Amino acid sequence: MPNPIEAPPGQVFVTGTGRCGSTLVSELLRDHPQVLSLSELFNHLTDMYRISARVFPEGTVTAREFWGILSSRNAVNRLLTAHGIAPKEILYRPTAPGARFSAEDGIPALLLTTLPHLTDTPDALYDEIEAAVASFPDAPVADHYALLFSWLCARFGKTLWAERSGGSLILAGQFREHFPDARYLHIVRDGRDCALSMSRHTGFRMAAVVMALHLTLGRDPYAEQPSGEPAKESELGFVPEELLPFLPDRFDAAAVRDYRVPVSLFGTYWADEMQRGTQALSLLPPENVLHVWYEDLLAAPEETLHRIGEFLGADFVDAEWEKRAAARVGQPSSSWRDLPDPEREELERACAPGFGTLAAHGVVPMAGTAARSGT
């Protein structure tokens, strides 16, 4: 059992709409000597934000119940992994020597990305955590997460944890409720580039598939039944033929890859999440939120990383880390302008409300970098 750290660790959520550059930020923070970088934990626990109520249950939670949340093998991620189309953010390699879990049987949510992001021996760390969690007292689920994160900080000798899940802006309200002392590093990217990236990303394409099924069928066929398994076609009634390849028991990976979703639909999603998420963050004390443009990180990496270090705290400003991390940042790029004119114009209209929200809240790029706007 690790020795406890002298003081409770700092709490930071790195949040955003998804496809906004937060993955890069979590990788850079992992290299900071004092930061425990927790990647994709709440994304995978909620199975792409579908089952957040199960991840944040009300009332008292036992150690066994909490371990059940961490070790769950959820339906959507299970199918994507089993069919070989899991997003690249999933780091667990079931074919690696010594890997205990298979893609076909399902990989525990905690192991999909979070633990491989921390160590080269994720299965061993998984066992350590299971043993540690078994000693947790009955408590609200927020206390369980706090104990887990403190344990991990002690295990790795860190003084602050930074949880980053792609698209976690959708959980901003729940984070505020369960982690009232946390601070938020909000990564903002031009919504038009976010939307284009979402349209090409398996996870977001699958989210669009599940949404189409839910709207058409009036229920989420990936939600667990009393048997513990997703719904079968025979239990769903009439299903339009074009949606049959997306049902859990008829899942066709090629159909997901070929599913055509207008880029503007993801633009609308980006704008909606930006509006709701920015409003939720605006209810926090201003000193608890830092908005960072991804484009600023690309154009001025050392300066941007210095701002991030200052936000984490005076003890986290580290010139060597800034220089080392800045060297890993690529060059600015943008591709939404390459879309055909009608598609580009539709995308700009879809994103406009999100840009308006950012401007209204004063979320602007650093002076001296290329301006972003909805025009």
Short mmCIF file of C-alpha atoms in Angstrom, two decimals:
data_model
loop_
_atom_site.label_atom_id
_atom_site.label_comp_id
_atom_site.label_asym_id
_atom_site.label_seq_id
_atom_site.Cartn_x
_atom_site.Cartn_y
_atom_site.Cartn_z
CA MET A 1 0.00 0.00 0.00
CA PRO A 2 1.54 3.36 -0.97
CA ASN A 3 2.36 5.82 1.76
CA PRO A 4 -0.28 8.57 1.87
CA ILE A 5 0.73 11.95 0.50
CA GLU A 6 1.14 14.75 3.03
CA ALA A 7 -1.86 16.77 1.78
CA PRO A 8 -4.89 15.97 -0.40
CA PRO A 9 -3.89 16.17 -4.06
CA GLY A 10 -5.00 18.98 -6.31
CA GLN A 11 -8.02 18.26 -8.51
CA VAL A 12 -8.21 19.29 -12.15
CA PHE A 13 -10.48 18.24 -14.99
CA VAL A 14 -9.17 18.75 -18.50
CA THR A 15 -12.38 19.08 -20.43
CA GLY A 16 -13.69 19.89 -23.90
CA THR A 17 -16.12 18.86 -26.60
CA GLY A 18 -13.97 16.04 -27.96
CA ARG A 19 -11.56 16.15 -30.92
CA CYS A 20 -10.35 19.44 -29.45
CA GLY A 21 -6.73 18.59 -28.62
CA SER A 22 -7.31 17.39 -25.08
CA THR A 23 -5.62 14.05 -25.79
CA LEU A 24 -2.40 15.89 -26.58
CA VAL A 25 -2.76 17.92 -23.40
CA SER A 26 -3.18 14.79 -21.28
CA GLU A 27 -0.08 13.29 -22.88
CA LEU A 28 1.92 16.43 -22.13
CA LEU A 29 0.66 16.54 -18.53
CA ARG A 30 1.69 12.91 -18.08
CA ASP A 31 5.27 14.09 -18.53
CA HIS A 32 4.97 16.69 -15.75
CA PRO A 33 6.82 15.45 -12.66
CA GLN A 34 4.00 16.37 -10.26
CA VAL A 35 0.87 15.58 -12.27
CA LEU A 36 -1.03 12.29 -12.35
CA SER A 37 -2.60 12.27 -15.81
CA LEU A 38 -5.80 10.20 -15.82
CA SER A 39 -6.90 9.64 -19.40
CA GLU A 40 -10.41 8.71 -20.59
CA LEU A 41 -11.58 7.41 -17.20
CA PHE A 42 -15.08 8.88 -17.19
CA ASN A 43 -15.52 8.42 -20.93
CA HIS A 44 -15.04 4.67 -20.59
CA LEU A 45 -16.87 4.31 -17.27
CA THR A 46 -19.94 5.92 -18.83
CA ASP A 47 -19.49 4.02 -22.13
CA MET A 48 -19.26 7.22 -24.16
CA TYR A 49 -21.49 9.17 -21.71
CA ARG A 50 -24.47 6.84 -22.15
CA ILE A 51 -24.70 5.55 -18.57
CA SER A 52 -23.52 8.43 -16.41
CA ALA A 53 -26.22 7.78 -13.78
CA ARG A 54 -24.65 4.39 -13.06
CA VAL A 55 -21.22 5.98 -12.69
CA PHE A 56 -22.54 8.65 -10.29
CA PRO A 57 -25.12 6.73 -8.22
CA GLU A 58 -26.94 8.45 -5.39
CA GLY A 59 -26.60 7.48 -1.76
CA THR A 60 -24.02 5.31 -0.05
CA VAL A 61 -21.82 3.09 -2.19
CA THR A 62 -19.96 0.02 -0.93
CA ALA A 63 -16.43 -0.89 -1.94
CA ARG A 64 -17.79 -3.82 -3.93
CA GLU A 65 -20.26 -1.60 -5.78
CA PHE A 66 -17.53 0.92 -6.57
CA TRP A 67 -15.26 -1.79 -7.93
CA GLY A 68 -18.19 -2.93 -10.07
CA ILE A 69 -18.24 0.53 -11.67
CA LEU A 70 -14.49 0.54 -12.32
CA SER A 71 -14.37 -3.01 -13.65
CA SER A 72 -17.48 -2.87 -15.83
CA ARG A 73 -17.20 -4.16 -19.40
CA ASN A 74 -19.62 -1.90 -21.21
CA ALA A 75 -21.51 -2.66 -24.40
CA VAL A 76 -20.38 -0.04 -26.93
CA ASN A 77 -16.67 -0.15 -26.15
CA ARG A 78 -16.86 -3.93 -26.01
CA LEU A 79 -18.27 -4.17 -29.53
CA LEU A 80 -15.82 -1.64 -31.01
CA THR A 81 -12.89 -3.50 -29.47
CA ALA A 82 -14.12 -6.95 -30.46
CA HIS A 83 -14.62 -5.85 -34.08
CA GLY A 84 -11.24 -4.14 -34.38
CA ILE A 85 -12.52 -0.59 -34.81
CA ALA A 86 -11.79 0.81 -31.37
CA PRO A 87 -10.58 4.43 -31.41
CA LYS A 88 -6.82 4.85 -31.18
CA GLU A 89 -7.26 6.40 -27.73
CA ILE A 90 -7.92 2.88 -26.38
CA LEU A 91 -4.45 1.74 -25.29
CA TYR A 92 -4.99 -1.73 -23.82
CA ARG A 93 -3.59 -4.43 -26.10
CA PRO A 94 -5.34 -7.76 -25.50
CA THR A 95 -2.83 -9.52 -27.77
CA ALA A 96 0.21 -8.28 -25.84
CA PRO A 97 2.21 -10.85 -23.85
CA GLY A 98 0.68 -11.31 -20.41
CA ALA A 99 -2.56 -9.49 -21.25
CA ARG A 100 -5.33 -11.02 -19.17
CA PHE A 101 -8.42 -9.76 -20.96
CA SER A 102 -9.58 -10.45 -24.50
CA ALA A 103 -11.41 -8.19 -26.90
CA GLU A 104 -14.14 -10.79 -27.33
CA ASP A 105 -14.87 -11.15 -23.61
CA GLY A 106 -14.54 -7.43 -22.97
CA ILE A 107 -11.96 -5.24 -21.28
CA PRO A 108 -12.73 -3.54 -17.95
CA ALA A 109 -13.37 0.17 -18.35
CA LEU A 110 -10.48 1.09 -16.06
CA LEU A 111 -8.07 -0.85 -18.26
CA LEU A 112 -9.11 0.45 -21.68
CA THR A 113 -7.00 3.61 -21.52
CA THR A 114 -6.54 4.93 -17.97
CA LEU A 115 -4.08 2.36 -16.64
CA PRO A 116 -2.05 1.80 -19.85
CA HIS A 117 -1.66 5.58 -19.93
CA LEU A 118 0.06 5.35 -16.54
CA THR A 119 2.15 2.20 -16.75
CA ASP A 120 3.55 -0.51 -19.03
CA THR A 121 2.09 -3.16 -16.68
CA PRO A 122 -1.60 -2.21 -16.53
CA ASP A 123 -2.87 -5.65 -15.49
CA ALA A 124 -0.65 -5.62 -12.39
CA LEU A 125 -1.79 -2.11 -11.48
CA TYR A 126 -5.40 -3.24 -11.98
CA ASP A 127 -4.85 -5.90 -9.32
CA GLU A 128 -3.28 -3.37 -6.96
CA ILE A 129 -6.26 -1.06 -7.34
CA GLU A 130 -8.75 -3.89 -6.77
CA ALA A 131 -7.01 -4.72 -3.49
CA ALA A 132 -6.91 -1.06 -2.44
CA VAL A 133 -10.58 -0.40 -3.29
CA ALA A 134 -11.63 -3.44 -1.25
CA SER A 135 -10.63 -1.52 1.89
CA PHE A 136 -12.63 1.62 1.06
CA PRO A 137 -15.42 2.38 3.57
CA ASP A 138 -19.05 2.74 2.59
CA ALA A 139 -19.40 6.31 1.35
CA PRO A 140 -20.90 8.53 -1.38
CA VAL A 141 -19.41 7.74 -4.76
CA ALA A 142 -17.55 11.09 -4.85
CA ASP A 143 -15.60 10.00 -1.76
CA HIS A 144 -14.69 6.74 -3.47
CA TYR A 145 -13.30 8.57 -6.49
CA ALA A 146 -11.39 10.94 -4.19
CA LEU A 147 -9.87 7.98 -2.34
CA LEU A 148 -8.94 6.26 -5.60
CA PHE A 149 -7.30 9.35 -7.05
CA SER A 150 -5.43 10.05 -3.82
CA TRP A 151 -4.24 6.44 -3.74
CA LEU A 152 -2.99 6.71 -7.33
CA CYS A 153 -1.23 10.01 -6.60
CA ALA A 154 0.55 8.36 -3.67
CA ARG A 155 1.32 5.29 -5.79
CA PHE A 156 3.03 7.39 -8.46
CA GLY A 157 4.42 10.13 -6.22
CA LYS A 158 2.27 12.94 -7.63
CA THR A 159 0.62 15.91 -5.92
CA LEU A 160 -2.22 16.69 -8.36
CA TRP A 161 -4.51 14.59 -10.53
CA ALA A 162 -5.79 15.77 -13.91
CA GLU A 163 -8.60 13.66 -15.37
CA ARG A 164 -9.14 14.09 -19.09
CA SER A 165 -11.88 12.37 -21.04
CA GLY A 166 -12.59 13.28 -24.64
CA GLY A 167 -15.95 15.06 -24.81
CA SER A 168 -16.29 15.37 -21.02
CA LEU A 169 -17.71 18.90 -21.26
CA ILE A 170 -21.05 17.07 -21.28
CA LEU A 171 -20.39 16.07 -17.65
CA ALA A 172 -19.43 19.53 -16.39
CA GLY A 173 -22.54 19.81 -14.22
CA GLN A 174 -22.00 16.41 -12.60
CA PHE A 175 -18.33 17.13 -12.03
CA ARG A 176 -19.28 20.38 -10.25
CA GLU A 177 -21.69 18.46 -8.02
CA HIS A 178 -19.33 15.64 -7.05
CA PHE A 179 -16.01 17.51 -7.07
CA PRO A 180 -16.83 20.98 -5.71
CA ASP A 181 -13.17 21.89 -5.17
CA ALA A 182 -11.96 20.88 -8.63
CA ARG A 183 -10.62 23.29 -11.23
CA TYR A 184 -11.18 23.08 -14.97
CA LEU A 185 -8.76 23.37 -17.85
CA HIS A 186 -11.10 23.83 -20.81
CA ILE A 187 -9.51 23.06 -24.18
CA VAL A 188 -11.23 24.95 -26.99
CA ARG A 189 -10.75 24.25 -30.68
CA ASP A 190 -12.31 25.86 -33.74
CA GLY A 191 -15.66 24.08 -33.92
CA ARG A 192 -15.41 23.56 -37.67
CA ASP A 193 -12.22 21.55 -37.27
CA CYS A 194 -13.69 19.71 -34.28
CA ALA A 195 -16.74 18.72 -36.31
CA LEU A 196 -14.68 17.53 -39.27
CA SER A 197 -12.50 15.45 -36.95
CA MET A 198 -15.56 14.02 -35.19
CA SER A 199 -17.02 12.94 -38.54
CA ARG A 200 -13.92 10.80 -39.15
CA HIS A 201 -13.61 9.37 -35.63
CA THR A 202 -15.02 5.92 -34.84
CA GLY A 203 -16.17 6.89 -31.36
CA PHE A 204 -18.18 9.90 -32.51
CA ARG A 205 -19.55 8.01 -35.52
CA MET A 206 -20.69 5.27 -33.16
CA ALA A 207 -22.28 7.87 -30.90
CA ALA A 208 -24.25 9.11 -33.92
CA VAL A 209 -25.32 5.52 -34.67
CA VAL A 210 -26.54 4.95 -31.11
CA MET A 211 -28.39 8.29 -31.19
CA ALA A 212 -30.14 7.31 -34.44
CA LEU A 213 -31.16 3.97 -32.93
CA HIS A 214 -32.43 5.62 -29.75
CA LEU A 215 -34.46 8.23 -31.62
CA THR A 216 -35.95 5.65 -33.99
CA LEU A 217 -36.64 2.85 -31.50
CA GLY A 218 -37.46 4.99 -28.47
CA ARG A 219 -34.84 3.17 -26.42
CA ASP A 220 -31.10 2.54 -26.30
CA PRO A 221 -30.59 -1.05 -27.55
CA TYR A 222 -27.12 -1.03 -25.96
CA ALA A 223 -28.54 -0.50 -22.49
CA GLU A 224 -28.23 -3.61 -20.37
CA GLN A 225 -31.29 -5.78 -19.89
CA PRO A 226 -32.02 -7.74 -16.68
CA SER A 227 -29.83 -10.48 -18.21
CA GLY A 228 -26.89 -8.05 -18.18
CA GLU A 229 -26.67 -8.09 -21.98
CA PRO A 230 -27.76 -5.52 -24.61
CA ALA A 231 -31.15 -5.94 -26.24
CA LYS A 232 -31.58 -8.45 -29.09
CA GLU A 233 -33.34 -7.63 -32.33
CA SER A 234 -36.29 -9.85 -31.34
CA GLU A 235 -36.85 -7.70 -28.25
CA LEU A 236 -36.99 -4.38 -30.12
CA GLY A 237 -39.98 -4.72 -32.42
CA PHE A 238 -39.75 -3.15 -35.87
CA VAL A 239 -36.27 -1.91 -36.80
CA PRO A 240 -35.70 -0.04 -40.11
CA GLU A 241 -33.52 -2.07 -42.45
CA GLU A 242 -30.85 0.63 -42.69
CA LEU A 243 -30.31 0.40 -38.91
CA LEU A 244 -30.16 -3.40 -38.63
CA PRO A 245 -26.33 -3.60 -39.04
CA PHE A 246 -25.92 -1.42 -35.96
CA LEU A 247 -27.88 -3.59 -33.53
CA PRO A 248 -25.73 -5.28 -30.87
CA ASP A 249 -26.46 -8.82 -32.09
CA ARG A 250 -26.02 -7.92 -35.78
CA PHE A 251 -23.17 -5.45 -35.43
CA ASP A 252 -21.30 -4.80 -38.70
CA ALA A 253 -18.05 -2.86 -38.35
CA ALA A 254 -18.01 -2.02 -42.06
CA ALA A 255 -21.46 -0.42 -41.73
CA VAL A 256 -20.16 1.85 -38.98
CA ARG A 257 -17.17 2.84 -41.12
CA ASP A 258 -19.44 3.55 -44.09
CA TYR A 259 -22.21 5.32 -42.16
CA ARG A 260 -22.61 8.77 -43.67
CA VAL A 261 -23.16 11.55 -41.17
CA PRO A 262 -23.22 15.17 -42.38
CA VAL A 263 -20.33 17.15 -40.97
CA SER A 264 -22.83 19.87 -40.06
CA LEU A 265 -24.53 17.45 -37.64
CA PHE A 266 -21.30 17.29 -35.64
CA GLY A 267 -21.07 21.07 -35.94
CA THR A 268 -24.49 21.33 -34.30
CA TYR A 269 -23.33 18.93 -31.59
CA TRP A 270 -20.19 21.00 -30.98
CA ALA A 271 -22.20 24.22 -30.73
CA ASP A 272 -24.75 22.68 -28.36
CA GLU A 273 -22.07 21.24 -26.06
CA MET A 274 -20.17 24.53 -26.14
CA GLN A 275 -23.28 26.42 -25.12
CA ARG A 276 -24.23 24.08 -22.26
CA GLY A 277 -20.69 23.42 -21.09
CA THR A 278 -19.56 27.03 -21.11
CA GLN A 279 -22.67 27.99 -19.15
CA ALA A 280 -21.89 25.31 -16.57
CA LEU A 281 -18.28 26.47 -16.26
CA SER A 282 -19.39 30.10 -15.93
CA LEU A 283 -21.06 29.20 -12.60
CA LEU A 284 -17.66 28.42 -11.10
CA PRO A 285 -15.33 30.99 -9.52
CA PRO A 286 -13.36 32.56 -12.42
CA GLU A 287 -10.04 31.52 -10.88
CA ASN A 288 -11.13 27.86 -11.10
CA VAL A 289 -11.41 27.84 -14.89
CA LEU A 290 -8.81 28.33 -17.61
CA HIS A 291 -9.90 28.33 -21.25
CA VAL A 292 -7.06 27.36 -23.59
CA TRP A 293 -7.34 27.41 -27.36
CA TYR A 294 -5.83 24.37 -29.05
CA GLU A 295 -4.69 26.65 -31.85
CA ASP A 296 -2.74 28.70 -29.29
CA LEU A 297 -1.03 25.55 -28.05
CA LEU A 298 0.02 24.75 -31.61
CA ALA A 299 1.16 28.28 -32.47
CA ALA A 300 2.84 29.19 -29.15
CA PRO A 301 3.41 25.96 -27.20
CA GLU A 302 5.84 27.16 -24.52
CA GLU A 303 3.78 30.23 -23.71
CA THR A 304 0.59 28.21 -23.57
CA LEU A 305 2.14 25.50 -21.39
CA HIS A 306 3.42 28.19 -19.05
CA ARG A 307 -0.15 29.48 -18.65
CA ILE A 308 -1.28 25.94 -17.88
CA GLY A 309 1.48 25.51 -15.29
CA GLU A 310 0.51 28.78 -13.61
CA PHE A 311 -3.11 27.66 -13.52
CA LEU A 312 -2.16 24.38 -11.85
CA GLY A 313 -0.28 26.34 -9.19
CA ALA A 314 2.98 28.16 -8.60
CA ASP A 315 4.73 24.89 -7.71
CA PHE A 316 3.79 23.46 -11.12
CA VAL A 317 5.54 26.09 -13.23
CA ASP A 318 8.44 24.12 -14.64
CA ALA A 319 10.56 25.60 -17.44
CA GLU A 320 12.17 22.25 -18.26
CA TRP A 321 8.76 20.59 -18.63
CA GLU A 322 7.51 23.47 -20.76
CA LYS A 323 10.44 23.17 -23.13
CA ARG A 324 10.31 19.38 -23.26
CA ALA A 325 6.55 19.29 -23.79
CA ALA A 326 6.60 22.10 -26.37
CA ALA A 327 8.95 20.03 -28.53
CA ARG A 328 6.20 17.39 -28.84
CA VAL A 329 3.61 19.83 -30.19
CA GLY A 330 3.07 19.73 -33.95
CA GLN A 331 2.44 22.51 -36.43
CA PRO A 332 -0.89 24.32 -36.82
CA SER A 333 -3.24 22.82 -39.36
CA SER A 334 -6.83 23.34 -40.45
CA SER A 335 -8.85 21.41 -43.00
CA TRP A 336 -12.46 22.58 -42.76
CA ARG A 337 -11.76 25.18 -45.46
CA ASP A 338 -11.10 22.36 -47.93
CA LEU A 339 -14.70 21.17 -47.82
CA PRO A 340 -16.94 21.78 -50.86
CA ASP A 341 -18.61 25.19 -50.65
CA PRO A 342 -22.15 24.01 -49.76
CA GLU A 343 -20.88 21.63 -47.07
CA ARG A 344 -18.53 24.26 -45.66
CA GLU A 345 -21.25 26.90 -45.52
CA GLU A 346 -23.65 24.50 -43.79
CA LEU A 347 -20.96 23.64 -41.26
CA GLU A 348 -20.29 27.31 -40.53
CA ARG A 349 -23.98 27.93 -39.90
CA ALA A 350 -24.14 24.94 -37.57
CA CYS A 351 -21.15 26.11 -35.52
CA ALA A 352 -22.13 29.79 -35.32
CA PRO A 353 -24.08 29.53 -32.02
CA GLY A 354 -21.07 27.94 -30.34
CA PHE A 355 -18.76 30.71 -31.49
CA GLY A 356 -21.31 33.23 -30.25
CA THR A 357 -21.29 31.63 -26.81
CA LEU A 358 -17.50 31.73 -26.62
CA ALA A 359 -17.43 35.40 -27.59
CA ALA A 360 -20.17 36.26 -25.09
CA HIS A 361 -18.12 34.67 -22.29
CA GLY A 362 -14.91 36.36 -23.38
CA VAL A 363 -13.21 33.11 -24.40
CA VAL A 364 -10.74 34.50 -26.91
CA PRO A 365 -7.34 33.34 -28.18
CA MET A 366 -4.10 34.81 -26.98
CA ALA A 367 -3.03 38.05 -28.63
CA GLY A 368 -0.60 37.45 -31.45
CA THR A 369 -2.02 34.13 -32.62
CA ALA A 370 -4.39 33.60 -35.52
CA ALA A 371 -7.91 34.74 -34.66
CA ARG A 372 -10.76 32.24 -34.53
CA SER A 373 -14.33 33.25 -35.11
CA GLY A 374 -17.53 32.04 -36.66
CA THR A 375 -16.94 34.02 -39.83
#
